Amino acid sequence: MPEVNGRSYRPARQPTVVVCVDGCEPEYIAQGVAAGAMPWMQRTLQQGTALIADCVVPTFTNPNNISIVTGVPPAVHGICGNYLYDPASGTEVMMNDPKWLRAPTILAALADAGQRCTVVTAKDKLRRLLGHGMQGICFSSEKADNATVAENGIAGVLELVGQPLPDVYSAALSEFVFAAGVRLMQTRRPDVMYLSTTDYIQHKHAPGTPGANAFYAMMDRYLGELDALGCVIALTADHGMNAKTGMDARPDVIYLQDLLDGWLGAAAARVILPITDPYVVHHGALGSFATVYLPAGSDRDALAARLAALRGVESVHTREQAAAHFELPGDRIGDLVVISERSTVLGTSAARHDLSALEVPLRSHGGVSEQRVPLILNRRIDGLDAQRRWRNFDAFDLALNHAQ
Ligand SMILES: [Zn+2]
């Protein structure tokens, strides 16, 4: 039985699919069920296992996807944002490279134990992290046309799935993930499959709206097909999603770099927004979590108190407090961590955020207010402690060790 990061995982005896639905605030499911758009889910909530879990803070895509596939928080696996400041080189860099990963994945360990593992992710940014060290199939729908046996363990993905290459900003990017998952289960029947979607729809459409319900109805059909193929399914999310606007429908933003420039002098402090990634069109790089590097000799406690007093700021933590409380790697966050309230986001400088591409009122994530996510299995697991703090990174443990 492979042991990974302190937990043992039983190899799958039934094909096992762990699904990370990007930005799946639990209310999307409630509204989809209420509208009759999710018959499979409605049945599964009654007959399977339905938990609400906490994801990891910052409630961003990369830290949480990596937590799910490693079974541990960022303090152990090292991925604490989509983006970080590397004080060693004095540069701001993407955290897409596996060199940042400090822990092996459950998928790699299962593959080493002889299980046939498959990963399909919507955006290519996650592919190399998720597939790190894993023998098997690993590709993104974004670059499905480029998949090769040498690099991805599979070629001819478009022909297999029977759908055209989707646009990177579309619901079809996520649909392709599910469609590929079903086709792979029909044709190759892997032992373990990890499917990870993108939150394009959730950034634009509130729970219960026609755009959201259409997405969840699509997802429900594919999940039903996987269920009919005999799969154990565990569904969770990387983070929730909330409206982040004032009453005028404009983003409610605290521009931290502008404030700190005023207090300390231009560019004395450095504000890092770990939500930043190459795909910022639908959120303008605005989320509810920021980390701040202060100049030497700063009065950190006084600045923390001053930031904490701002309207819309929920909490401010020192590096040590944030590392302990949110289980983050202390060497990869700044001197302060700032978290904004549910309807407020944090920016750097007003001039550095292009909000012109926002077609609809901003919805985003990153804070503690987006920490609640679904953790749903299509098997009933008796004797689960409903009072326990479940985490989204318990998904593989529940699916492999308890649901079969
Ligand atoms: Zn996400």
Coordinates of C-alpha atoms in Angstrom, one line a residue, residues 79-271:
I79 CA 2.8 25.5 -3.9
C80 CA 1.3 28.5 -2.1
G81 CA 0.0 30.6 -5.1
N82 CA -0.2 30.7 -8.9
Y83 CA 2.6 33.2 -8.6
L84 CA 5.3 34.2 -6.1
Y85 CA 8.1 36.6 -5.4
D86 CA 11.4 34.9 -5.3
P87 CA 13.6 37.0 -3.0
A88 CA 16.7 34.9 -4.0
S89 CA 16.5 36.2 -7.6
G90 CA 14.5 39.4 -6.9
T91 CA 12.0 38.4 -9.5
E92 CA 8.3 37.6 -9.6
V93 CA 7.7 34.2 -11.2
M94 CA 4.9 31.8 -12.0
M95 CA 4.7 28.7 -9.8
N96 CA 3.9 26.3 -12.7
D97 CA 7.3 24.7 -12.7
P98 CA 7.7 21.4 -10.8
K99 CA 10.9 22.7 -9.3
W100 CA 8.7 24.5 -6.7
L101 CA 7.1 21.2 -5.7
R102 CA 8.3 19.8 -2.3
A103 CA 6.2 16.6 -2.1
P104 CA 5.4 13.7 -4.4
T105 CA 1.8 13.2 -5.6
I106 CA -0.5 10.4 -4.7
L107 CA -0.9 9.8 -8.5
A108 CA 2.8 9.3 -9.0
A109 CA 3.0 6.8 -6.1
L110 CA 0.0 4.9 -7.3
A111 CA 1.5 4.7 -10.8
D112 CA 4.8 3.4 -9.3
A113 CA 2.7 0.8 -7.5
G114 CA 1.4 -0.4 -10.9
Q115 CA -1.9 1.5 -11.2
R116 CA -2.8 3.0 -14.5
C117 CA -3.2 6.7 -13.8
T118 CA -4.6 9.5 -16.0
V119 CA -4.8 13.3 -15.5
V120 CA -6.9 15.6 -17.6
T121 CA -6.8 19.3 -16.8
A122 CA -8.4 22.3 -18.5
K123 CA -5.6 24.8 -18.5
D124 CA -2.1 23.7 -19.4
K125 CA -0.6 25.7 -16.5
L126 CA -1.4 22.9 -14.1
R127 CA -0.4 20.0 -16.3
R128 CA 3.3 19.7 -15.4
L129 CA 2.6 20.1 -11.6
L130 CA -0.2 17.5 -11.6
G131 CA 1.7 15.0 -13.7
H132 CA 5.1 15.5 -12.0
G133 CA 6.8 12.1 -11.6
M134 CA 3.8 10.2 -12.8
Q135 CA 3.9 7.4 -15.4
G136 CA 0.7 7.6 -17.4
I137 CA -1.5 9.8 -19.4
C138 CA -1.5 13.6 -18.6
F139 CA -2.7 16.3 -20.9
S140 CA -4.7 19.6 -20.9
S141 CA -7.7 20.4 -23.0
E142 CA -6.1 23.7 -23.8
K143 CA -3.2 21.9 -25.7
A144 CA -5.1 18.7 -26.5
D145 CA -4.1 19.0 -30.1
N146 CA -0.4 18.9 -29.2
A147 CA -0.5 15.8 -27.0
T148 CA 2.1 13.2 -27.9
V149 CA 2.9 9.8 -26.6
A150 CA 6.4 10.9 -25.5
E151 CA 5.2 14.0 -23.5
N152 CA 1.6 13.1 -22.6
G153 CA 1.3 9.3 -22.8
I154 CA -1.3 9.7 -25.5
A155 CA -1.8 11.1 -29.0
G156 CA -4.8 11.7 -31.1
V157 CA -6.8 13.2 -28.3
L158 CA -9.1 15.3 -30.5
E159 CA -10.1 12.2 -32.5
L160 CA -10.6 10.2 -29.4
V161 CA -12.9 12.8 -27.8
G162 CA -14.6 13.8 -31.0
Q163 CA -14.8 17.5 -30.1
P164 CA -12.8 20.4 -31.6
L165 CA -10.0 22.1 -29.6
P166 CA -11.9 24.4 -27.2
D167 CA -11.0 28.1 -26.7
V168 CA -9.1 28.8 -23.5
Y169 CA -11.8 31.2 -22.4
S170 CA -14.8 29.0 -22.7
A171 CA -17.1 26.6 -20.9
A172 CA -16.1 24.1 -23.6
L173 CA -12.6 23.9 -22.1
S174 CA -14.1 22.2 -19.0
E175 CA -16.6 20.2 -21.0
F176 CA -13.6 18.8 -23.0
V177 CA -12.1 17.5 -19.7
F178 CA -15.3 15.6 -18.8
A179 CA -15.8 14.3 -22.4
A180 CA -12.2 13.1 -22.5
G181 CA -12.6 11.5 -19.1
V182 CA -15.6 9.5 -20.3
R183 CA -13.9 8.4 -23.5
L184 CA -10.8 7.3 -21.7
M185 CA -12.8 5.4 -19.2
Q186 CA -14.7 3.7 -22.1
T187 CA -11.6 2.9 -24.1
R188 CA -8.7 2.4 -21.7
R189 CA -10.4 2.1 -18.3
P190 CA -7.6 3.6 -16.1
D191 CA -7.5 2.6 -12.4
V192 CA -7.3 6.2 -11.2
M193 CA -8.2 9.4 -13.0
Y194 CA -8.0 13.0 -11.9
L195 CA -10.1 15.6 -13.8
S196 CA -9.6 19.3 -13.2
T197 CA -11.8 22.0 -14.8
T198 CA -11.5 25.8 -15.1
D199 CA -13.6 28.4 -13.4
Y200 CA -14.4 30.5 -16.5
I201 CA -18.2 30.0 -15.9
Q202 CA -18.0 30.6 -12.2
H203 CA -16.2 33.9 -12.6
K204 CA -19.0 35.1 -14.8
H205 CA -22.2 33.4 -13.7
A206 CA -23.7 33.4 -10.2
P207 CA -25.3 30.2 -8.8
G208 CA -28.7 29.6 -10.1
T209 CA -28.4 31.7 -13.2
P210 CA -29.0 30.1 -16.7
G211 CA -25.3 30.1 -17.6
A212 CA -24.3 28.4 -14.3
N213 CA -27.1 25.8 -14.5
A214 CA -26.3 24.9 -18.1
F215 CA -22.7 24.2 -17.0
Y216 CA -23.7 22.1 -14.0
A217 CA -26.3 20.2 -16.2
M218 CA -23.5 19.4 -18.6
M219 CA -21.3 18.2 -15.8
D220 CA -24.1 16.1 -14.3
R221 CA -24.5 14.2 -17.6
Y222 CA -20.9 13.3 -17.8
L223 CA -20.7 12.3 -14.1
G224 CA -23.7 10.1 -14.7
E225 CA -21.9 8.4 -17.5
L226 CA -18.8 7.8 -15.4
D227 CA -21.0 6.4 -12.6
A228 CA -22.7 4.1 -15.1
L229 CA -19.3 2.8 -16.1
G230 CA -18.8 1.6 -12.6
C231 CA -16.5 4.4 -11.3
V232 CA -16.1 5.5 -7.7
I233 CA -16.4 9.3 -8.0
A234 CA -15.2 11.9 -5.5
L235 CA -16.0 15.5 -6.4
T236 CA -14.5 18.5 -4.7
A237 CA -13.4 22.0 -5.6
D238 CA -10.2 24.1 -5.4
H239 CA -12.1 27.1 -4.0
G240 CA -15.5 28.8 -3.8
M241 CA -16.5 32.0 -5.6
N242 CA -18.2 35.3 -4.6
A243 CA -19.4 38.6 -6.1
K244 CA -16.7 41.2 -5.4
T245 CA -18.4 44.5 -6.2
G246 CA -19.8 47.6 -4.7
M247 CA -23.4 48.7 -5.2
D248 CA -22.4 50.4 -8.5
A249 CA -21.4 47.0 -9.8
R250 CA -17.8 48.1 -10.1
P251 CA -15.1 45.9 -8.5
D252 CA -14.7 46.8 -4.8
V253 CA -10.9 47.1 -4.7
I254 CA -8.4 48.1 -2.1
Y255 CA -5.2 49.0 -4.0
L256 CA -2.6 48.0 -1.4
Q257 CA 0.5 49.1 -3.4
D258 CA -0.9 52.6 -3.8
L259 CA -1.6 52.8 -0.1
L260 CA 1.8 51.4 1.0
D261 CA 3.6 53.7 -1.5
G262 CA 1.8 56.6 0.2
W263 CA 2.8 55.4 3.6
L264 CA 6.4 54.2 3.0
G265 CA 7.4 55.9 -0.3
A266 CA 7.1 54.6 -3.8
A267 CA 8.0 50.9 -4.3
A268 CA 9.4 50.6 -0.8
A269 CA 7.1 47.7 -0.1
R270 CA 6.2 45.0 -2.7
V271 CA 2.6 43.7 -2.9

